[in-house]
Amino acid sequence: MKTKIKIFITAISLTAALFSAQNGNIKKHSLDLDGASTNIKIQPTMYGIFFEDINFAADGGLYAELIKNRSFEFDEPLTGWKQPNTKTLSSNLDSGFLTIITDKSKTNKNYARITVSNHKNYSLENEGFRGIGLHQGENYDLTFNVENISGNISAVTMSLMDENGFVISSASTIIKGKGWQKYVAVLAPSKTIEKAKLQITFTGNGVVNMDMISLFPQNTWKGRKGGLRKDLVQKLYDLQPGFLRFPGGCIVEGRTLAERYQWKKTIGKVEDRENLINKWNNGFSHRLTPDYWQSFGLGFFEYFQLAEDLGAEPLPILSCGMACQFNTAELVKMEDLNPYIQDALDLIEFANGESNTKWGKIRSEMGHPKPFNMKFIGVGNEQWGEDYIERYKVFEKAIHAKYPDIKIISGSGPSPDGEFFEYGWKELKKLNAQIVDEHYYNSPEWFLKNAGRYDDYDRSGPKVFAGEYAAQSVGVVKPDNKNSWLTALSEAAFMTGLERNADVVTMTSYAPLFAHADGWQWTPDLIWFNNLKSYATPNYYVQKLFSNNKGTDLIKISENGNPLKGENSLYASAVKDSKKGEIIIKIVNTNPKETSVEINPKQIKFGSMMTKITLTSSGLADENNVESETIKPKEEIQTIKKGKISVDIPANSLVILKIK
Ligand code: AHR
């Protein structure tokens, strides 16, 4: 409650400030739209997606696996598992027990040995990722590996149970033969449950080994077995993103070098991918998530495939030999950097090489003989200082020597200004870096004030990738941050400035992307979900409106000859879509009163109709939630009279005008 009041007060004071800045005089705006070419193209990559496995974005989220710790690989091998009828030592001995066996020669090292005694139906339970989400009417593939060791365990029964322990679907399998065998069953729950459990019950007496106990919906994105959660991918698809950056984020760097993201360990057979603790497991003491690991079921092959499905350019980011500088800041010595560079070169071959190359062959065997045609690669995530520049130079030289056409993304650190930022930019410019990644997590006020940030950037220097940004309603990494309308509106205002500078800014992405309602560490986030449903935030709709209406060429919109970057609380940018024969104007009004705008065309003739899309909400603290998306775009058709547009722009709104 306290938090809500605080956000509300911030929202009121911000609007009051904006309002008083113009002494309460709401003027009618007369804007000039110049149809003449600016010779500035909007790059197809202008609006993209930043994906990181934070907030249960991959395991527990996009990767549709429903069993947590399916092969007992977590540090605590029984995380997520319970032995419900073995609560006391005596009952444990009575019905059976479980031990973990470790085979260090394997990447999937652990498996469970289950000893069942006295015909007492020993059972095991898995809790899923904060519960198992099940939809009535859908089928679920259950698979597990069993090795029959001794005695006579005749059957294994797999049951899905609701929150009260009632069985809502169940299947039994006869255990037979020797050696490891894969068993398969299909379960069809009789109810929709957000937090179900899986129970495994053993019949008979004896000893078996068990591993890779897995449950997937059949209804995944494109119906792929072991695939991705459909509603979540659909939300990404609807953004029409220009690129997909993966796998992060700080997760690329790791808390230590040993815990960095190593793409080679994430390809090949899913059951052989070595699990790793997730960097965000204990990232914040206020949101500890001890049950957060990476199964890498969503690995580099799947990321490339996802990018392809979305029609987005794949943009992998790799470790440059520096662990997260907010954590250990562990550094690889320059003389030991080679394996890291080799990883980058091999990745390009994995993505783009023909099937007769070493890594291209692996991609091909995984089911994608055609190259992925990757064009970008990131060297390091959010590094700063001399150590970074020194390492970047070596990567750049090696990558461009072998692959001169690959565009390299370099980084300017975690802040949009300050000593490290200035140093990074200065050095990267000297090195003729191609695209520099900038990150800004800041207040809504900062976003409103910075719509002109790129107006004075050097046009002959590197291009900018606004790779991570989001307005923070309370403060950076504050758990009370909300995806409020105020944050979304301020991002929209700022984005007109990104678009207006499309000759410098060629790639942009909001961050982070996903958050599980019960498993998050970082807020705000673009898309929220629970085990059954997902919803789009107002920030998502801002991204979607810009991305779906990015056009192909920048044109000029001005008031009294000046760009609209916040004076009188008005922001605007305009593009042409030469393929669709459309003009698209984006206007953001951060005034708490409606305003009226007249648009005078120059060197251009408007048709007689236009589409007006409005995104607004009456309260700046308003949010969407899983039950209702009250803040979403509304579309209407309006007539254009006498070749001039006269349009009302509601208080605190983003309006898109599309004119043929
Ligand atoms: O988006 C969350 C984190 O913010 C990213 O992992 C990191 O790059 C940045 O500090």
XYZ file of C-alpha atoms and ligand atoms in Angstrom:
670
model
C 0.000 0.000 0.000
C 2.808 2.310 1.051
C 4.453 1.673 -2.338
C 1.325 2.478 -4.288
C 0.982 5.790 -2.499
C 4.617 6.615 -3.198
C 4.288 5.899 -6.920
C 1.096 7.879 -7.051
C 2.763 10.866 -5.403
C 5.714 10.648 -7.805
C 3.290 10.516 -10.697
C 1.307 13.513 -9.454
C 4.358 15.610 -8.772
C 5.827 14.826 -12.174
C 2.683 15.809 -14.031
C 2.278 18.857 -11.830
C 5.807 19.872 -12.706
C 5.187 19.390 -16.380
C 1.953 21.267 -16.195
C 3.283 24.248 -14.271
C 6.211 24.474 -16.643
C 3.840 25.907 -19.176
C 1.774 27.979 -16.733
C -1.399 26.087 -17.439
C -1.724 27.404 -20.998
C -2.609 24.493 -23.225
C -1.843 25.736 -26.674
C -2.924 24.409 -29.985
C 0.055 23.055 -31.834
C 0.756 23.631 -35.471
C 3.242 21.067 -36.775
C 4.950 20.935 -40.162
C 5.474 17.570 -41.759
C 8.044 17.625 -44.523
C 7.651 14.723 -46.925
C 11.023 15.374 -48.598
C 13.595 12.690 -48.134
C 16.046 13.018 -45.254
C 18.095 10.190 -46.761
C 17.899 8.497 -43.383
C 16.747 4.895 -43.437
C 15.057 3.270 -40.474
C 17.044 0.081 -40.069
C 15.006 -3.148 -39.979
C 16.825 -3.809 -36.683
C 15.593 -0.567 -35.088
C 13.277 -2.235 -32.531
C 14.305 -5.615 -31.181
C 14.183 -7.927 -28.193
C 16.621 -8.366 -25.320
C 16.329 -11.884 -23.881
C 18.000 -12.963 -20.662
C 17.297 -15.895 -18.363
C 16.390 -13.681 -15.409
C 13.041 -13.805 -13.528
C 12.487 -17.455 -14.677
C 12.482 -16.227 -18.274
C 13.878 -19.489 -19.699
C 13.532 -22.356 -17.187
C 10.094 -21.886 -15.651
C 9.086 -19.557 -18.481
C 9.728 -19.618 -22.213
C 11.205 -23.136 -22.112
C 8.025 -25.128 -21.573
C 9.517 -27.873 -19.345
C 7.265 -28.241 -16.289
C 9.546 -30.298 -14.021
C 12.115 -28.400 -11.999
C 15.479 -30.109 -11.571
C 14.393 -32.933 -13.864
C 17.704 -34.765 -13.644
C 18.767 -34.009 -10.067
C 21.627 -31.747 -11.195
C 21.139 -28.781 -8.841
C 23.752 -28.247 -6.096
C 21.123 -29.582 -3.720
C 20.086 -32.535 -5.890
C 16.661 -32.841 -4.322
C 15.641 -29.216 -4.914
C 12.055 -29.304 -6.157
C 11.559 -32.919 -5.042
C 9.817 -34.352 -1.969
C 9.363 -37.838 -0.582
C 5.948 -37.286 1.023
C 5.538 -40.659 2.720
C 9.042 -40.609 4.195
C 8.780 -37.733 6.594
C 10.241 -39.538 9.597
C 13.235 -41.805 9.758
C 11.115 -44.808 10.677
C 8.567 -44.344 7.881
C 11.438 -43.664 5.499
C 12.955 -47.030 6.252
C 9.497 -48.531 6.074
C 8.481 -47.609 2.520
C 11.750 -46.906 0.753
C 14.385 -44.251 0.207
C 16.314 -42.349 -2.410
C 20.013 -41.757 -2.913
C 21.811 -39.643 -5.504
C 24.526 -41.296 -7.558
C 27.100 -39.104 -9.288
C 29.028 -40.108 -12.384
C 31.639 -37.386 -12.796
C 32.612 -38.574 -16.283
C 29.256 -37.341 -17.613
C 27.841 -33.876 -18.263
C 24.484 -34.997 -16.836
C 26.191 -36.362 -13.728
C 23.486 -37.252 -11.255
C 20.653 -39.717 -11.173
C 18.373 -40.963 -8.408
C 18.546 -44.505 -7.040
C 15.215 -45.519 -5.571
C 14.887 -48.415 -3.181
C 11.322 -49.534 -2.487
C 10.477 -51.858 0.390
C 7.513 -53.535 2.049
C 5.112 -52.964 -0.855
C 4.230 -49.599 0.682
C 3.942 -47.513 -2.494
C 6.953 -45.289 -1.977
C 6.425 -41.998 -3.822
C 8.256 -38.906 -4.992
C 6.799 -35.485 -5.805
C 7.979 -32.623 -7.971
C 6.671 -29.109 -7.306
C 7.441 -27.634 -10.731
C 8.450 -24.029 -11.122
C 6.406 -22.545 -8.281
C 3.786 -25.159 -9.211
C 3.007 -26.889 -12.485
C 0.584 -25.051 -14.781
C -1.897 -27.395 -16.488
C -4.718 -26.633 -18.908
C -7.783 -28.840 -19.045
C -8.308 -30.247 -22.536
C -4.611 -30.249 -23.398
C -2.231 -33.198 -23.535
C 1.113 -33.397 -21.799
C 4.069 -35.602 -22.733
C 5.664 -37.248 -19.759
C 9.019 -38.958 -20.317
C 11.538 -40.498 -17.940
C 14.523 -42.832 -18.009
C 14.641 -45.884 -15.746
C 17.261 -48.539 -15.151
C 15.993 -51.653 -13.416
C 18.653 -52.699 -10.910
C 17.266 -55.465 -8.712
C 14.163 -56.912 -7.112
C 10.789 -56.510 -8.653
C 9.452 -52.998 -9.065
C 6.682 -53.873 -11.441
C 5.180 -50.479 -12.225
C 5.640 -46.757 -11.927
C 2.539 -44.571 -11.728
C 2.794 -40.917 -12.705
C -0.016 -38.720 -11.400
C -0.766 -35.045 -11.739
C -2.374 -33.691 -8.586
C -4.231 -30.467 -7.918
C -3.406 -28.150 -4.985
C -5.495 -30.347 -2.661
C -3.787 -33.573 -3.606
C -6.571 -34.900 -5.861
C -5.357 -36.801 -8.882
C -6.392 -35.053 -12.121
C -4.581 -37.375 -14.537
C -2.512 -40.465 -14.169
C -0.706 -43.181 -16.178
C 1.073 -46.378 -15.142
C 3.994 -48.024 -16.886
C 5.253 -51.557 -16.489
C 8.969 -51.639 -15.790
C 10.734 -54.326 -17.783
C 14.113 -55.215 -19.239
C 17.604 -54.301 -18.152
C 19.694 -51.194 -18.839
C 18.465 -47.617 -19.157
C 15.115 -47.364 -20.954
C 13.041 -44.348 -21.895
C 9.363 -44.475 -20.903
C 6.695 -42.243 -22.409
C 3.138 -41.450 -21.329
C 0.539 -38.847 -22.241
C -1.387 -37.159 -19.447
C -4.624 -35.217 -19.945
C -5.577 -33.229 -16.832
C -9.276 -33.055 -16.006
C -8.937 -29.530 -14.566
C -7.008 -26.340 -15.216
C -4.595 -25.878 -12.322
C -1.979 -23.163 -11.809
C 0.020 -24.943 -9.140
C -0.269 -28.690 -9.684
C 2.318 -31.316 -8.655
C 3.666 -34.473 -10.220
C 3.624 -37.600 -8.062
C 5.577 -40.742 -8.956
C 4.568 -43.922 -7.117
C 6.400 -47.251 -7.266
C 4.687 -50.653 -7.047
C 6.544 -53.708 -5.738
C 9.879 -54.106 -3.979
C 13.307 -53.466 -5.445
C 15.805 -50.929 -6.724
C 15.666 -48.708 -9.837
C 17.663 -45.748 -11.122
C 15.780 -42.763 -12.541
C 16.794 -39.706 -14.543
C 15.426 -36.963 -16.865
C 11.875 -36.890 -15.562
C 10.243 -34.443 -17.903
C 6.769 -33.061 -18.603
C 5.941 -30.836 -21.560
C 2.692 -29.517 -22.991
C 2.078 -30.836 -26.508
C 0.693 -27.420 -27.342
C 4.027 -25.612 -27.676
C 5.059 -22.915 -30.153
C 4.838 -24.557 -33.603
C 4.000 -27.842 -31.803
C 7.689 -28.665 -31.315
C 8.389 -31.528 -28.889
C 10.201 -30.198 -25.848
C 9.569 -26.732 -27.223
C 8.680 -23.234 -26.088
C 5.627 -21.859 -24.327
C 3.217 -20.769 -27.020
C 1.577 -17.719 -25.420
C 4.980 -16.242 -24.579
C 6.473 -16.699 -28.039
C 3.286 -15.294 -29.552
C 3.819 -12.081 -27.584
C 7.353 -11.840 -28.979
C 6.139 -12.579 -32.492
C 3.525 -9.826 -32.236
C 6.281 -7.315 -31.567
C 7.687 -8.018 -35.064
C 11.170 -7.598 -33.608
C 14.102 -6.654 -35.799
C 16.560 -8.714 -33.765
C 16.767 -11.133 -30.871
C 19.651 -10.496 -28.494
C 20.526 -13.531 -26.358
C 21.397 -14.954 -23.848
C 21.657 -11.692 -21.839
C 22.685 -9.680 -19.873
C 25.002 -10.341 -16.978
C 24.274 -14.049 -17.328
C 26.705 -14.002 -20.263
C 29.477 -12.876 -17.924
C 28.623 -15.052 -14.902
C 29.375 -14.279 -11.283
C 32.698 -16.052 -11.867
C 34.330 -17.062 -15.118
C 33.477 -20.693 -14.400
C 29.817 -19.681 -14.256
C 29.848 -17.693 -17.498
C 27.535 -18.716 -20.328
C 29.354 -21.174 -22.605
C 27.342 -21.698 -25.758
C 29.064 -24.977 -26.686
C 27.648 -26.563 -23.534
C 24.110 -25.636 -24.615
C 23.893 -27.504 -27.921
C 23.503 -31.156 -28.877
C 21.212 -33.585 -27.050
C 19.171 -31.839 -24.362
C 19.838 -34.558 -21.763
C 23.600 -34.112 -22.185
C 23.617 -30.366 -21.571
C 25.417 -29.641 -18.340
C 23.243 -27.690 -15.901
C 24.584 -24.531 -14.284
C 23.498 -22.363 -11.403
C 21.698 -19.244 -12.630
C 23.521 -15.985 -11.937
C 20.283 -14.520 -10.594
C 19.845 -17.366 -8.084
C 21.242 -15.196 -5.290
C 21.698 -11.975 -7.272
C 19.672 -9.841 -4.853
C 19.357 -10.500 -1.143
C 15.826 -9.044 -1.252
C 14.742 -11.576 -3.894
C 16.730 -14.732 -3.275
C 15.830 -17.571 -5.649
C 17.790 -20.611 -4.477
C 15.894 -22.889 -6.876
C 17.026 -21.040 -10.014
C 19.262 -23.068 -12.331
C 19.841 -23.282 -16.067
C 18.994 -26.563 -17.776
C 19.968 -25.070 -21.169
C 17.017 -26.868 -22.762
C 16.721 -23.459 -24.370
C 20.251 -23.335 -25.762
C 21.988 -21.625 -28.642
C 20.403 -23.757 -31.374
C 16.955 -22.977 -29.973
C 17.766 -19.266 -29.730
C 18.780 -19.173 -33.388
C 15.648 -21.101 -34.289
C 13.514 -18.684 -32.281
C 15.098 -15.695 -34.012
C 14.298 -17.324 -37.337
C 10.692 -17.990 -36.283
C 10.310 -14.354 -35.274
C 11.857 -13.035 -38.473
C 14.486 -11.346 -36.284
C 18.254 -11.079 -36.751
C 20.008 -13.335 -34.231
C 22.320 -11.321 -31.990
C 24.366 -13.527 -29.650
C 26.489 -11.875 -26.970
C 29.562 -13.720 -25.705
C 31.848 -13.527 -22.701
C 35.026 -11.600 -23.418
C 36.889 -13.141 -20.493
C 35.508 -10.824 -17.814
C 33.132 -12.060 -15.120
C 30.407 -9.664 -13.975
C 32.136 -6.547 -12.694
C 29.358 -6.082 -10.124
C 30.284 -9.535 -8.721
C 33.781 -11.061 -8.722
C 35.104 -9.106 -11.746
C 37.312 -12.138 -12.402
C 39.532 -11.553 -15.400
C 41.159 -13.869 -17.920
C 44.789 -12.985 -18.504
C 45.468 -11.726 -22.000
C 47.681 -14.721 -22.751
C 44.785 -17.036 -21.823
C 42.146 -15.325 -23.945
C 42.386 -17.641 -26.949
C 39.669 -20.149 -25.995
C 37.216 -17.275 -25.584
C 38.065 -15.909 -29.006
C 37.837 -19.381 -30.482
C 34.329 -19.669 -28.997
C 33.334 -16.566 -30.964
C 34.842 -17.841 -34.230
C 33.298 -21.286 -33.750
C 29.925 -19.728 -33.036
C 29.976 -17.925 -36.362
C 30.763 -21.242 -38.031
C 27.983 -22.950 -36.054
C 25.497 -20.336 -37.260
C 26.730 -19.711 -40.786
C 29.041 -22.551 -41.806
C 28.097 -25.116 -44.428
C 27.187 -28.604 -43.251
C 30.656 -29.842 -44.128
C 32.364 -27.603 -41.546
C 32.940 -28.873 -38.007
C 30.373 -26.643 -36.294
C 28.047 -26.289 -39.268
C 27.757 -30.075 -39.258
C 26.561 -30.050 -35.639
C 23.924 -27.441 -36.476
C 22.888 -29.506 -39.455
C 22.619 -32.680 -37.369
C 20.474 -30.797 -34.888
C 17.973 -30.266 -37.692
C 18.964 -27.049 -39.446
C 21.122 -27.749 -42.507
C 20.574 -24.227 -43.812
C 22.845 -21.609 -42.209
C 21.157 -19.134 -39.871
C 22.811 -16.216 -41.652
C 23.917 -14.473 -38.492
C 25.163 -10.920 -39.079
C 25.904 -9.573 -35.589
C 27.898 -10.680 -32.581
C 28.392 -8.982 -29.214
C 31.757 -8.964 -27.440
C 31.083 -8.770 -23.697
C 27.890 -7.550 -22.144
C 28.226 -4.596 -19.828
C 31.979 -4.322 -19.334
C 33.932 -1.206 -18.592
C 37.462 0.099 -18.196
C 40.827 -0.548 -19.807
C 40.574 -4.324 -19.325
C 37.571 -4.364 -21.616
C 39.106 -2.246 -24.364
C 42.244 -4.376 -24.307
C 40.199 -7.551 -24.772
C 37.774 -6.068 -27.279
C 40.699 -5.168 -29.569
C 41.858 -8.784 -29.755
C 38.371 -10.118 -30.395
C 37.718 -7.522 -33.087
C 40.943 -8.315 -34.901
C 40.349 -12.074 -34.863
C 36.675 -11.916 -35.841
C 37.127 -9.445 -38.670
C 40.216 -11.237 -39.988
C 38.100 -14.325 -40.574
C 34.629 -12.838 -40.968
C 34.927 -9.241 -42.221
C 31.164 -8.903 -42.784
C 30.102 -9.714 -39.240
C 29.079 -6.574 -37.344
C 30.495 -6.403 -33.831
C 28.620 -4.908 -30.908
C 30.862 -3.468 -28.231
C 29.784 -2.064 -24.864
C 30.007 1.228 -22.997
C 29.266 -0.148 -19.509
C 26.242 -0.002 -17.257
C 25.623 3.770 -17.186
C 24.600 6.253 -19.874
C 27.189 8.797 -18.707
C 30.113 9.218 -16.314
C 33.789 8.393 -16.392
C 33.588 4.789 -17.613
C 31.022 5.624 -20.253
C 33.110 8.525 -21.581
C 36.274 6.440 -21.550
C 34.624 3.509 -23.335
C 33.187 5.706 -26.066
C 36.441 7.615 -26.554
C 38.442 4.423 -26.990
C 35.852 2.630 -29.098
C 35.662 5.595 -31.445
C 39.426 5.539 -31.874
C 39.141 1.847 -32.750
C 36.408 2.517 -35.324
C 33.999 0.288 -33.440
C 30.878 -0.435 -35.458
C 28.019 -0.470 -32.948
C 28.242 0.545 -29.289
C 25.767 -0.794 -26.747
C 24.410 1.703 -24.201
C 22.365 0.828 -21.105
C 20.069 3.103 -19.187
C 17.840 2.173 -16.298
C 16.667 5.508 -15.014
C 13.738 7.559 -13.732
C 10.800 8.554 -15.961
C 12.024 12.149 -15.599
C 15.374 11.142 -17.071
C 13.667 9.603 -20.099
C 11.541 12.707 -20.628
C 14.547 14.983 -20.390
C 16.707 12.880 -22.660
C 14.590 12.752 -25.806
C 17.274 14.916 -27.395
C 20.139 12.688 -26.182
C 21.289 11.691 -29.643
C 20.701 14.983 -31.459
C 24.337 15.967 -31.049
C 26.000 12.568 -31.389
C 28.824 12.373 -33.877
C 27.331 11.279 -37.206
C 30.637 9.824 -38.378
C 31.292 7.690 -35.278
C 30.005 4.232 -34.309
C 26.290 3.497 -34.452
C 24.374 3.163 -31.191
C 22.607 0.088 -29.881
C 20.318 1.208 -27.038
C 20.578 -2.356 -25.802
C 18.981 -2.189 -22.359
C 16.650 0.477 -21.122
C 13.555 0.851 -18.960
C 12.127 3.646 -16.832
C 12.245 2.774 -13.133
C 9.289 4.064 -11.119
C 11.170 3.868 -7.807
C 14.845 3.311 -8.594
C 17.233 0.845 -10.222
C 16.910 -2.719 -8.840
C 14.246 -1.577 -6.393
C 11.743 -4.389 -5.875
C 8.822 -1.930 -5.798
C 9.329 -0.740 -9.372
C 6.128 -0.986 -11.367
C 5.286 -1.164 -15.044
C 3.131 1.913 -14.627
C 1.652 4.030 -17.385
C 4.039 6.812 -16.358
C 7.082 4.641 -17.096
C 5.664 3.549 -20.452
C 4.721 7.095 -21.440
C 8.182 8.411 -20.620
C 9.752 5.596 -22.676
C 7.462 6.500 -25.587
C 8.569 10.144 -25.376
C 12.206 9.046 -25.322
C 11.697 6.652 -28.232
C 10.593 9.476 -30.508
C 14.140 10.785 -29.903
C 15.634 7.397 -30.808
C 13.628 7.329 -34.007
C 14.406 10.962 -34.836
C 18.080 9.965 -34.675
C 17.785 6.773 -36.677
C 20.944 7.667 -38.588
C 22.898 7.106 -35.342
C 20.681 4.752 -33.349
C 20.204 1.585 -35.349
C 19.129 -0.939 -32.710
C 17.103 -0.612 -29.498
C 15.633 -2.986 -26.920
C 13.766 -2.728 -23.621
C 15.092 -4.851 -20.740
C 14.440 -7.200 -19.089
C 11.904 -8.991 -21.232
C 10.071 -11.535 -19.047
C 9.144 -12.061 -15.405
C 7.389 -14.918 -13.613
C 4.878 -13.567 -11.074
C 6.310 -15.797 -8.323
C 9.890 -16.224 -9.523
C 11.148 -12.755 -10.450
C 14.272 -10.992 -9.203
C 14.184 -7.752 -11.227
C 11.355 -5.384 -11.983
C 10.044 -3.683 -14.161
C 9.821 -6.162 -17.053
C 8.118 -6.099 -20.412
C 5.957 -9.234 -20.178
C 4.689 -10.873 -16.970
C 3.348 -14.399 -16.653
C 2.265 -17.050 -14.203
C 2.098 -20.787 -14.879
C -1.056 -20.420 -16.972
C -1.331 -16.939 -18.396
C 0.735 -13.990 -19.474
C 0.001 -10.321 -19.917
C 1.504 -7.383 -21.722
C 2.491 -4.285 -19.771
C 1.836 -0.741 -21.043
C 5.581 -0.677 -21.798
C 5.056 -3.684 -24.093
C 2.378 -1.844 -26.028
C 4.673 1.154 -26.456
C 7.359 -1.152 -27.861
C 4.828 -2.868 -30.089
C 3.435 0.367 -31.493
C 6.870 1.681 -32.376
C 8.073 -1.622 -33.771
C 4.950 -2.421 -35.793
C 5.047 1.090 -37.234
C 8.744 1.590 -37.769
C 8.482 2.493 -41.454
C 11.430 2.616 -43.798
C 12.549 6.268 -44.032
C 12.751 9.093 -41.538
C 10.950 12.312 -42.391
C 10.911 15.614 -40.576
C 8.218 16.823 -38.238
C 8.691 20.149 -36.461
C 7.030 23.036 -34.697
C 8.311 26.490 -35.640
C 11.250 24.755 -37.306
C 12.261 22.860 -34.156
C 12.127 19.132 -33.426
C 9.532 18.119 -30.849
C 11.464 16.903 -27.858
C 9.451 17.948 -24.860
C 8.782 21.629 -25.148
C 5.152 22.144 -24.134
C 5.159 18.464 -23.130
C 5.020 17.350 -26.743
C 7.290 14.816 -28.451
C 7.050 13.569 -32.018
C 8.762 11.668 -34.806
C 7.645 10.716 -38.295
C 8.525 8.092 -40.878
C 7.481 7.005 -44.322
C 6.791 3.396 -45.102
C 7.732 3.212 -48.744
C 6.547 -0.387 -49.060
C 3.060 0.377 -47.786
C 2.843 3.925 -49.173
C 2.152 5.307 -45.712
C 3.166 8.201 -43.521
C 3.360 7.329 -39.825
C 3.468 10.057 -37.190
C 4.111 9.297 -33.517
C 3.077 11.964 -31.026
C 3.498 11.792 -27.264
C 1.668 14.256 -25.047
C 2.913 14.227 -21.441
C 0.624 17.062 -20.468
C -2.173 16.225 -18.031
C -4.572 17.985 -20.431
C -5.679 17.101 -23.914
C -4.079 19.106 -26.656
C -4.947 19.749 -30.244
C -2.543 19.339 -33.110
C -2.745 20.534 -36.681
C -0.388 18.937 -39.159
C 0.554 20.876 -42.266
C 1.953 18.724 -45.048
C 4.868 19.988 -47.111
C 5.971 18.284 -50.307
C 3.459 15.581 -49.573
C -0.260 15.065 -50.113
C -2.445 13.311 -47.567
C -5.179 10.881 -48.603
C -8.678 11.344 -47.235
C -8.536 8.886 -44.329
C -6.179 8.117 -41.512
C -5.902 5.526 -38.778
C -5.460 6.930 -35.307
C -4.096 4.584 -32.646
C -4.203 5.842 -29.067
C -2.496 4.389 -26.017
C -3.378 6.139 -22.775
C -4.705 5.749 -19.260
C -6.381 8.148 -16.888
C -3.879 7.510 -14.086
C -0.114 7.647 -14.429
C 0.221 4.954 -11.752
C -2.144 2.605 -13.622
C -0.871 -0.839 -14.605
C -2.089 -3.884 -16.462
C -2.369 -7.199 -14.662
C -2.840 -10.864 -15.429
C -6.632 -10.569 -15.264
C -7.009 -7.449 -17.353
C -5.045 -5.326 -19.766
C -6.842 -2.034 -19.341
C -4.006 -0.105 -20.978
C -3.902 -1.208 -24.598
C -4.025 0.509 -27.981
C -7.363 1.650 -29.396
C -7.724 2.144 -33.107
C -10.158 4.366 -35.035
C -10.485 5.695 -38.563
C -10.784 9.445 -39.069
C -11.353 11.555 -42.151
C -8.853 14.123 -43.336
C -10.526 17.352 -44.414
C -9.043 19.720 -46.986
C -5.731 17.900 -46.979
C -4.850 18.983 -43.421
C -4.874 16.926 -40.311
C -6.446 18.297 -37.191
C -6.400 15.855 -34.343
C -6.908 15.774 -30.580
C -4.123 14.226 -28.570
C -5.460 13.076 -25.189
C -3.741 13.923 -21.921
C -0.760 11.654 -21.183
C -0.974 9.659 -24.367
C 0.920 8.142 -27.239
C -0.892 8.642 -30.536
C 0.093 7.070 -33.842
C -1.341 8.476 -37.040
C -1.140 6.383 -40.194
C -1.968 8.123 -43.428
C -1.951 6.728 -46.931
O 18.513 -6.446 -17.433
C 19.033 -6.839 -16.215
C 20.531 -6.585 -16.105
O 20.823 -5.241 -16.180
C 21.350 -7.190 -17.209
O 21.651 -8.502 -16.976
C 22.591 -6.362 -17.195
O 23.216 -6.298 -18.436
C 22.128 -5.035 -16.660
O 22.926 -4.620 -15.616
